[in-house]
C-alpha positions as CSV (number, residue, x, y, z in Angstrom):
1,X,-25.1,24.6,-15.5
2,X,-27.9,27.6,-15.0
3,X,-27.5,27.2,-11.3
4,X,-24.3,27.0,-9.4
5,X,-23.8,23.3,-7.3
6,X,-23.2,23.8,-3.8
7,X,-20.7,21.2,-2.9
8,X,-17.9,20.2,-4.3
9,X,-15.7,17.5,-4.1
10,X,-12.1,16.5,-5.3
11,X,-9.6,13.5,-5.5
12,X,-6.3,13.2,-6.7
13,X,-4.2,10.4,-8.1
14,X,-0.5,11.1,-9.1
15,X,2.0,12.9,-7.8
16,X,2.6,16.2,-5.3
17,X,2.4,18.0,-8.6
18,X,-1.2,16.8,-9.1
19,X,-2.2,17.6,-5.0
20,X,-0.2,21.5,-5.7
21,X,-2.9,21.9,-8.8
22,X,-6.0,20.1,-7.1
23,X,-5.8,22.7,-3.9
24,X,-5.7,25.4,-6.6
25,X,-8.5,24.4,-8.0
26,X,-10.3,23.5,-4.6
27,X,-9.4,27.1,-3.7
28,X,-11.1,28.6,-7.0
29,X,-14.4,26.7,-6.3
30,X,-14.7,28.0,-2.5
31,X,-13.8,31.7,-4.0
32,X,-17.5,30.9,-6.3
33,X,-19.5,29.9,-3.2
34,X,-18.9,26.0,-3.5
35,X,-18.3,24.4,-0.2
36,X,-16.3,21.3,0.0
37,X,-16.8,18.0,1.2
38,X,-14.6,14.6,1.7
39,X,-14.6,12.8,-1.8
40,X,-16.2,9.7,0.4
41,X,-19.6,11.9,1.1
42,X,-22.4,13.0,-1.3
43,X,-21.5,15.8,-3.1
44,X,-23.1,18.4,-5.6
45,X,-19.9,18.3,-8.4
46,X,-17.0,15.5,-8.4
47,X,-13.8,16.6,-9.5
48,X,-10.9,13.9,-10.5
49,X,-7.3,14.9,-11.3
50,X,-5.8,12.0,-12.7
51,X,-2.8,10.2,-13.3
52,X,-1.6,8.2,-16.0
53,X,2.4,7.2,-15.6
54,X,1.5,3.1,-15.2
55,X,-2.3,1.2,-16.3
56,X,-2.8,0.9,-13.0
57,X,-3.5,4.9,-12.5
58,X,-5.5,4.6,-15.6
59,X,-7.6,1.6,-13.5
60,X,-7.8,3.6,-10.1
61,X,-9.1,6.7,-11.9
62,X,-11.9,4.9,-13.7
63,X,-12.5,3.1,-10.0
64,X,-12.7,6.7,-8.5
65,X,-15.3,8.2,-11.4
66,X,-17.5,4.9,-10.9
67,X,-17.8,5.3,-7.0
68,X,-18.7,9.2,-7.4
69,X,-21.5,8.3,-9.3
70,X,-22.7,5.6,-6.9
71,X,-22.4,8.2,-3.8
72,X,-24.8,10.5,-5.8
73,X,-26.3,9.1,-9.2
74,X,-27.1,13.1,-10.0
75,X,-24.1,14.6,-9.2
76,X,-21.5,16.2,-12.6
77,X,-18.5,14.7,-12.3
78,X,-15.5,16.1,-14.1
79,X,-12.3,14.0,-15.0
80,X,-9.1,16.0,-15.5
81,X,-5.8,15.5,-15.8
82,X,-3.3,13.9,-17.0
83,X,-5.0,10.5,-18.1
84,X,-8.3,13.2,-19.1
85,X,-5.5,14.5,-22.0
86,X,-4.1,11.5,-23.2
87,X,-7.4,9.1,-23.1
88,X,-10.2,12.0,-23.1
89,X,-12.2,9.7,-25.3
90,X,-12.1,6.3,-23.3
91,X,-13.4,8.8,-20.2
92,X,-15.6,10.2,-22.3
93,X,-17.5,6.5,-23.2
94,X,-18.0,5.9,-19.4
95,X,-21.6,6.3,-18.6
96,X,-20.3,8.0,-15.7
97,X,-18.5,11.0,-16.6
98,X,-20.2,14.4,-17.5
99,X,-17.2,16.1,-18.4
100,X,-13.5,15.4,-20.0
101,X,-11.2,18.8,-19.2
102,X,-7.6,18.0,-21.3
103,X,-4.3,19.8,-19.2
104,X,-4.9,23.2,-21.1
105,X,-9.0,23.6,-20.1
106,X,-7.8,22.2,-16.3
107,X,-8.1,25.7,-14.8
108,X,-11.4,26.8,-16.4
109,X,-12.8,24.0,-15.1
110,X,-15.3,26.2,-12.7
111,X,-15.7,28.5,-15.7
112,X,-17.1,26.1,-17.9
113,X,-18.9,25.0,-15.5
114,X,-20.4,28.3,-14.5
115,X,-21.6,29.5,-18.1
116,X,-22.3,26.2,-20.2
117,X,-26.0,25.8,-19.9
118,X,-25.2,22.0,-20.2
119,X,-21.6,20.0,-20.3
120,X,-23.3,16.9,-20.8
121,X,-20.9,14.2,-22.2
122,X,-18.5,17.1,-23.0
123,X,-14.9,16.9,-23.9
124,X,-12.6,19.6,-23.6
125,X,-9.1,18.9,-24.9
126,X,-6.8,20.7,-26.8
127,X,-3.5,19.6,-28.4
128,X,-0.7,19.3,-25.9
129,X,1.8,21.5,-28.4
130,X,-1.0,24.5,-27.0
131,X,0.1,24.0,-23.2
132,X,2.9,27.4,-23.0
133,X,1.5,28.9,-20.3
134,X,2.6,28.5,-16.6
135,X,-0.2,27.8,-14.2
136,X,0.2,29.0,-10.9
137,X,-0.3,26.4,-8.1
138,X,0.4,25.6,-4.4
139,X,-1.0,23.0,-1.5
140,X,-0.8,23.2,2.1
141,X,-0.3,19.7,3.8
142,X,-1.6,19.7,7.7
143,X,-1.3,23.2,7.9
144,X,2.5,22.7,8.1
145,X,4.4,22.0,4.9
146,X,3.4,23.4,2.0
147,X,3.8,22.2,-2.1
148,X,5.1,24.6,-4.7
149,X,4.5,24.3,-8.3
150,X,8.0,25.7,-9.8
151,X,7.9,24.2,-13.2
152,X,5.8,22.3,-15.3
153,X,6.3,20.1,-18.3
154,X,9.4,18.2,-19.9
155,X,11.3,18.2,-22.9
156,X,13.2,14.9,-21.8
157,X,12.0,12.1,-24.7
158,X,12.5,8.8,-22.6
159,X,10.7,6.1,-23.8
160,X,8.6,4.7,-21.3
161,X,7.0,8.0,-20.2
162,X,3.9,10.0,-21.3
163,X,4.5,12.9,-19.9
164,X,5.4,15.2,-22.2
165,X,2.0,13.8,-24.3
166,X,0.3,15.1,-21.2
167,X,2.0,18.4,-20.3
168,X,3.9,19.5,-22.7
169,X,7.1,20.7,-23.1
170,X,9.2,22.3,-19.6
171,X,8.0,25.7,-18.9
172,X,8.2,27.7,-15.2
173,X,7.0,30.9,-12.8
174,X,9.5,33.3,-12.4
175,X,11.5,33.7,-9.0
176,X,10.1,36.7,-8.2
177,X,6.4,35.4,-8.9
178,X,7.5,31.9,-7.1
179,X,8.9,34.2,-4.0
180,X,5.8,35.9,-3.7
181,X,3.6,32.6,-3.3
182,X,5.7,31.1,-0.8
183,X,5.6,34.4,1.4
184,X,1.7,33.6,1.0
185,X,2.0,29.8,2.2
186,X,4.4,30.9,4.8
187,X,2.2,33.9,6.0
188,X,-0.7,30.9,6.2
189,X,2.0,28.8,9.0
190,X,3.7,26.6,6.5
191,X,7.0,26.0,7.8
192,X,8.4,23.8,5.4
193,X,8.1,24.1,2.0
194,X,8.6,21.3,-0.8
195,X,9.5,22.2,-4.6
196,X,7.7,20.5,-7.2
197,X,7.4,20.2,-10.6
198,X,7.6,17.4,-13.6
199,X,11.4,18.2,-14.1
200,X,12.3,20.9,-11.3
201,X,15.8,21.1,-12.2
202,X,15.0,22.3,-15.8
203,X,13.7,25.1,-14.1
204,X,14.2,28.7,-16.1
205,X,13.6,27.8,-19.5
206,X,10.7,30.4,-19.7
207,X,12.2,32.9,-17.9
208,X,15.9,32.6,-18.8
209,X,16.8,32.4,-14.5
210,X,18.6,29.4,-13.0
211,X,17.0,26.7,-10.1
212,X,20.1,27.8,-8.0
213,X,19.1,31.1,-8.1
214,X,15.6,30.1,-7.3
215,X,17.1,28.0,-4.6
216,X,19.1,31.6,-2.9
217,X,15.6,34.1,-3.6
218,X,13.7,31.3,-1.4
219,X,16.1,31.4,1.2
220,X,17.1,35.2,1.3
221,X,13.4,36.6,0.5
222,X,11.5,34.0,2.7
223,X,11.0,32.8,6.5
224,X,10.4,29.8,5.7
225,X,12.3,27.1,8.3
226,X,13.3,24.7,5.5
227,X,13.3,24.0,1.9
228,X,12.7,20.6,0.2
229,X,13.7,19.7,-3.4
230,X,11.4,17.8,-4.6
231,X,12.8,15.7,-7.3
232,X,15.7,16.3,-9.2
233,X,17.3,14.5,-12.6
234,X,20.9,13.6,-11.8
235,X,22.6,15.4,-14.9
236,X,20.5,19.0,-13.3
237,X,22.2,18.2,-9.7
238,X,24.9,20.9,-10.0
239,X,27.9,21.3,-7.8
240,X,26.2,24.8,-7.3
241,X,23.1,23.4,-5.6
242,X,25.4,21.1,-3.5
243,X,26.9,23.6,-2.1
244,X,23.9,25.6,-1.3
245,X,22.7,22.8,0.5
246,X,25.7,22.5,2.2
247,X,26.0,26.2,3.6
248,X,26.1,27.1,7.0
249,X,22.4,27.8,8.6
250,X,21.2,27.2,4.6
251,X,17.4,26.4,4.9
252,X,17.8,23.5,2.5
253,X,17.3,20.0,3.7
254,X,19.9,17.6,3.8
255,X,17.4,15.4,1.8
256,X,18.0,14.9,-2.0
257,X,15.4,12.3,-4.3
258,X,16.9,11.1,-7.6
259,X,15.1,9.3,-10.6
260,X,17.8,6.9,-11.0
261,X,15.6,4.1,-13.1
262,X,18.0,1.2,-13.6
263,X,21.2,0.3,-12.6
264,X,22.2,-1.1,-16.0
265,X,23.6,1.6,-18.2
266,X,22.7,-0.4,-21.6
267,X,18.7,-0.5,-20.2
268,X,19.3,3.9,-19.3
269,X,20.0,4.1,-23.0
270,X,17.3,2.1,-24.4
271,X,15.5,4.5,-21.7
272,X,17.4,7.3,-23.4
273,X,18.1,8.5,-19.8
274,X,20.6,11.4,-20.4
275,X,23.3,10.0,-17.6
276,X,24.9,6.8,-16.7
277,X,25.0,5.1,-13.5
278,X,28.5,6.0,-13.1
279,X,27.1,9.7,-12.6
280,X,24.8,9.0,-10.5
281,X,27.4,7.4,-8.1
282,X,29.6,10.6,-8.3
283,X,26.6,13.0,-7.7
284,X,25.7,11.0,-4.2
285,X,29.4,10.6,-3.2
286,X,29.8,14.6,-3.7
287,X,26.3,15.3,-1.9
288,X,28.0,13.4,1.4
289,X,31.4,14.4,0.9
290,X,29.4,17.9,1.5
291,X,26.8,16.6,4.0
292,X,28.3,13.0,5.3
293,X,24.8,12.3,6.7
294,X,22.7,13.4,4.2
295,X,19.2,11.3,2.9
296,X,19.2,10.3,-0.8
297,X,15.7,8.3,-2.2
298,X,16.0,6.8,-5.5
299,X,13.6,6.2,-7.6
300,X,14.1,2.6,-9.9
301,X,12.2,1.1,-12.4
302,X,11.7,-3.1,-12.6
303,X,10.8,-4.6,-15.8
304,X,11.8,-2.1,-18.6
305,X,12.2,-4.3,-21.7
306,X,15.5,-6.3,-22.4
307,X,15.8,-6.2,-18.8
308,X,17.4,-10.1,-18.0
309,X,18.6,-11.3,-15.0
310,X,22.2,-9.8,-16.0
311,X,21.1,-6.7,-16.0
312,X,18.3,-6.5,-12.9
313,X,21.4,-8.0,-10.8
314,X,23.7,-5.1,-12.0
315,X,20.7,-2.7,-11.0
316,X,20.6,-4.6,-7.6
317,X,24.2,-4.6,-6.9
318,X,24.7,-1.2,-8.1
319,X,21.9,-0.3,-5.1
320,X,23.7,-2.1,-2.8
321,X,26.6,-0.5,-3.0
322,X,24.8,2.7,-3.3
323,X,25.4,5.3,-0.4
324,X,21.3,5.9,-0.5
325,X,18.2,5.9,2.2
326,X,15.2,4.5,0.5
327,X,13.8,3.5,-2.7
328,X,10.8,4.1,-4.7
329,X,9.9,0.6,-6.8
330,X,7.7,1.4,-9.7
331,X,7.2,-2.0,-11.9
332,X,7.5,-1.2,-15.5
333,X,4.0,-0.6,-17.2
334,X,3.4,0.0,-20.6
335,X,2.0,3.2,-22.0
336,X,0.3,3.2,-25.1
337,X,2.1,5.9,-27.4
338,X,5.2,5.1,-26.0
339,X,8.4,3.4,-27.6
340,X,9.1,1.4,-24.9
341,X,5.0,0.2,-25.2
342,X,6.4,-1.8,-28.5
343,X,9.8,-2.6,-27.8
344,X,10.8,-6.6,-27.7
345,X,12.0,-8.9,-24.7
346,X,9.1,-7.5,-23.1
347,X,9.6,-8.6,-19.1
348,X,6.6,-11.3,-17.8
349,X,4.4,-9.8,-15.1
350,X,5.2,-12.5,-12.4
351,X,9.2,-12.4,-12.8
352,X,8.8,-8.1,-12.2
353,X,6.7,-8.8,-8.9
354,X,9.7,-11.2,-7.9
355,X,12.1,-8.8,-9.0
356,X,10.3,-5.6,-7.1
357,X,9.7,-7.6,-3.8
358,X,13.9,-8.0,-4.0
359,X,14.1,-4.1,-4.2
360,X,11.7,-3.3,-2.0
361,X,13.1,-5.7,0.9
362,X,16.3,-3.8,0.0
363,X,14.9,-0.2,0.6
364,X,13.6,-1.7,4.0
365,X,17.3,-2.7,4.8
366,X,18.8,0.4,3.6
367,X,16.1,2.9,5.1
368,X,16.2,0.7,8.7
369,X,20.5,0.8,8.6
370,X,20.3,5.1,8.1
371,X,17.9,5.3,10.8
372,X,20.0,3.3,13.0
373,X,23.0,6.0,13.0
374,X,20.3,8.5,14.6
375,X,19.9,6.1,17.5
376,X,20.1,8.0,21.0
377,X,21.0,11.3,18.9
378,X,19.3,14.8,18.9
379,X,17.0,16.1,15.7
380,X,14.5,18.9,14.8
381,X,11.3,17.6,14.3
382,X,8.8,19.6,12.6
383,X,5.5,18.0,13.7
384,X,2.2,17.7,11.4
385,X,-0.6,15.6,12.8
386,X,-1.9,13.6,16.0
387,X,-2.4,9.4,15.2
388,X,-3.0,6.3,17.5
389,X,-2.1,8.7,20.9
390,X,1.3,9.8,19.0
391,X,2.2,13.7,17.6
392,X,3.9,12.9,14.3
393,X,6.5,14.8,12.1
394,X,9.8,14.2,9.9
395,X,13.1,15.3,10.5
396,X,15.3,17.7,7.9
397,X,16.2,14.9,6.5
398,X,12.8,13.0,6.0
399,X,12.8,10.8,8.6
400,X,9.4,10.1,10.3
401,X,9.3,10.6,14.2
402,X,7.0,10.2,16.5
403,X,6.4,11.5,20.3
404,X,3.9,10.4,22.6
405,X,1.1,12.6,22.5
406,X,0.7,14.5,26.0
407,X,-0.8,18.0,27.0
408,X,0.9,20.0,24.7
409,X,0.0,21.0,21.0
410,X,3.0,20.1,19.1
411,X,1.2,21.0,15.6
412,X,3.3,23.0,13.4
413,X,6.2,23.3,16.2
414,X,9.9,22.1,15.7
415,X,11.1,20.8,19.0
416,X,14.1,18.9,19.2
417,X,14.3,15.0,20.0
418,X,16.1,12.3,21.4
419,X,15.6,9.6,19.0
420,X,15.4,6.5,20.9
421,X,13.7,3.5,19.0
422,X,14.5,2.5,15.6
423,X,11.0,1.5,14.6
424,X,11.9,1.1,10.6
425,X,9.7,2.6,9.1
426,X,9.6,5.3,11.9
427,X,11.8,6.7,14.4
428,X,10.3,6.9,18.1
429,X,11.6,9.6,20.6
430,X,10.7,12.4,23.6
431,X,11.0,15.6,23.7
432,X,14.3,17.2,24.3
C-alpha cells in the first residue's frame, strides 16, 4: 500500500495467548501513525487473529472477516493466526480477505503492509518447522492486570490438537528479558500479572532456565502485587512450584488451572496425554495440603472418540470427587490433520451436548459450594471496571466480586472485603 491507512482495527478469537500478541501488534501500528478504532466501527485496515482449536473458531473467524467487509466494502483486511497457518488457502478463496499472514509473517504484518505496493489476495505462510524464534508480546486488561507471553509452541503430539501445526514446536524469552517486560507492564499500573503461553510449564527449552526460576526472578525483580499461572500441564506441576506458591507473603496466587481432558485414563491414552488421572488427583491433593483453600479450574474435553457412557461416567465421577473450583467444557471437535479427526466410535453431536450440559451444571455446583466457604469472610480484591452501578474485580484466588459503586474510584485498588452474598457466578460484598 503507497499510502499508509489511517485506522486500524483488530479482533481476536482464541485464547489470552492470542489477546498478549494482538496488543503487540495494536501497539506496532499506533508506533506507525495508525489510530485505532472498536472492530464494530468503520475502519481504514481490519486485522483478525484467529483461532482454530474446534470448527467452530474456524466458523466465527470467517463470520468476523465477512462483517469487516460489510462495515467498510474498501477497507484491507488481514487474517492471521492460527487458523491463517493451517487453512491460509480457504481464507485466501474468501472474496473478503486481502491478505493471509501464516504464524511466522504475524509480526511483519505492518511491514508488508507498509512497502507492498499491493497485497491484493496475498498469502504469506511459511512452513511451521520455520517458527524458532520467540516473539515478544504482552496485553494490558482494564489498565489493571496484565498478559505475559512466556513461551510459545508445543512439542506435546496429542491427537486431537493442531497446535503444534500452528506454532510449532515449544520455544520461550529468557527470564531476564521476561523480567524486564513485566517491570514495563507494572511501570504502566498493572498490578496483577498473568503468565501465558501454549505450554507454560515447558518453559526453558530455548534458553536452558527452569519455570520455577522464572517463577522467583518475577517475584524478587518485580513490584508486581500478584502473579497468575496461567495454565499449566499436570506432569510440569512440580513440588517446586507448589511450594513457591505456598511461601509466606509469595506473590503467587492461590489459583492453579489444569488441562485435565478426560477422566478415563484409557480415552488420556488414545489422547496420548502424558499423565493419568491418578496424577492429576495427587497434584491437587498436594496443592491443598500446601494451600487448603486454594482454587483449581480444570479444563475437560466431552466427546473424544471411543468415549461411551462407561467412560464419560468415570470422567464425571472422577470430577465429582475432585477437590476443584470450576470447569472449562470444550465439546470435542474434529480437526482436520489430526489423528483423532479419523479415529472410530466417533461420539454423535446431540449425545456431547447432553453430556456437556451434565458437566457444566457440575462446574455450577462445584464453583457455587467454593464460594460458599468465603461467606461473611475477609478478601483482597483487586478491582478492574465499573458495570450496572457495581465496581468489579477478582480475588487471589479468581473469584469475581463486586461492591456497590459509590464516590470513590476503586479502579486498579485492592481493598479488602466482606464477602456477604454468594451470588454464584459472583461474590457480592462492602468495603472493609
Amino acid at each position: 500500500m503507497s499510502t499508509p491507512a489511517r485506522t486500524v482495527a483488530f479482533q481476536t478469537v482464541g485464547c489470552k495467548l492470542n489477546y498478549a500478541e494482538t496488543d503487540t501488534l495494536q501497539r506496532s501500528f499506533a508506533a506507525q501513525g495508525f489510530h485505532p478504532v472498536s472492530f464494530h466501527q468503520v475502519a481504514d485496515v481490519y486485522v483478525i487473529n484467529t483461532c482454530s482449536v474446534t470448527a467452530q473458531a474456524d466458523r466465527d473467524c470467517r463470520k468476523l472477516v465477512r462483517q469487516a467487509r460489510r462495515r467498510n466494502p474498501s477497507a484491507f483486511i488481514a487474517v492471521t493466526g492460527c487458523y491463517a497457518q493451517l487453512q491460509p488457502d480457504t481464507l485466501q478463496a474468501m472474496e473478503e480477505v486481502n491478505a493471509v499472514f501464516g504464524s511466522r509473517e504475524k509480526f511483519s504484518l505492518l511491514d508488508s503492509l507498509l512497502e507492498e505496493e499491493s497485497l491484493q489476495r496475498s498469502v504469506l505462510t511459511s512452513p511451521v518447522e520455520s517458527l524458532t524464534t520467540f516473539q515478544p508480546s504482552y496485553s494490558l486488561e482494564h489498565r489493571t492486570r496484565a498478559y505475559l507471553k512466556v513461551q510459545d509452541g508445543c512439542d506435546y503430539p496429542c491427537t486431537y490438537c493442531t497446535i503444534p501445526q500452528a506454532r510449532g514446536r515449544s520455544r520461550n524469552g529468557s527470564i531476564a528479558e521476561l523480567v524486564e517486560q513485566a517491570r514495563t507492564m507494572a511501570a504502566a499500573g498493572a498490578r496483577e500479572l498473568v503468565l501465558t503461553g501454549v505450554n507454560v510449564g515447558d518453559f526453558g527449552r530455548t534458553t536452558g532456565e527452569r519455570f520455577a526460576d522464572l517463577l522467583r526472578a518475577l517475584q524478587v525483580e518485580t513490584s508486581l502485587d500478584r502473579i497468575r499461572i496461567s495454565s499449566l500441564e499436570p506432569n510440569l506441576l512440580s513440588d517446586e512450584i507448589l511450594d513457591l506458591m505456598a511461601e509466606p507473603n509469595t506473590s503467587l496466587a492461590p489459583h492453579l488451572h489444569l488441562p485435565l481432558q478426560s477422566g478415563s485414563n484409557r480415552i488420556l491414552r488414545t489422547m496420548k496425554r502424558r499423565y493419568r488421572r491418578e496424577q492429576v488427583a495427587e497434584r491437587v491433593r498436594s496443592l491443598h495440603l500446601r494451600l487448603p483453600e486454594a482454587a483449581v479450574g480444570i479444563d475437560v474435553i466431552v466427546g473424544f472418540p471411543g468415549e461411551g457412557d462407561a467412560e464419560f461416567q468415570e470422567t464425571e465421577d472422577f470430577l465429582t470427587d475432585l477437590d476443584c473450583t470450576y470447569l472449562h467444557v470444550f465439546s470435542f471437535s474434529p480437526r482436520p490433520g489430526t489423528p483423532a479427526a479419523d479415529y472410530p466410535r466417533q461420539v454423535d453431536r446431540r449425545e456431547i451436548a447432553r453430556r456437556s450440559a451434565r458437566l457444566r451444571q457440575l462446574s455450577t455446583l462445584k464453583r457455587r459450594r467454593f464460594q460458599e466457604r468465603w461467606l461473611n469472610r475477609e478478601a483482597p480484591v483487586l478491582f478492574e471496571y465499573t458495570r450496572e452501578g457495581y465496581w468489579w474485580g477478582h480475588t487471589p484466588e479468581y473469584i469475581l466480586v463486586r461492591v456497590p459503586a459509590e464516590e470513590e474510584n476503586l479502579h486498579n485498588r485492592i481493598r479488602p472485603v466482606l464477602l456477604s452474598r454468594n451470588g454464584g457466578a459472583y461474590m457480592e460484598g462492602q468495603l472493609s
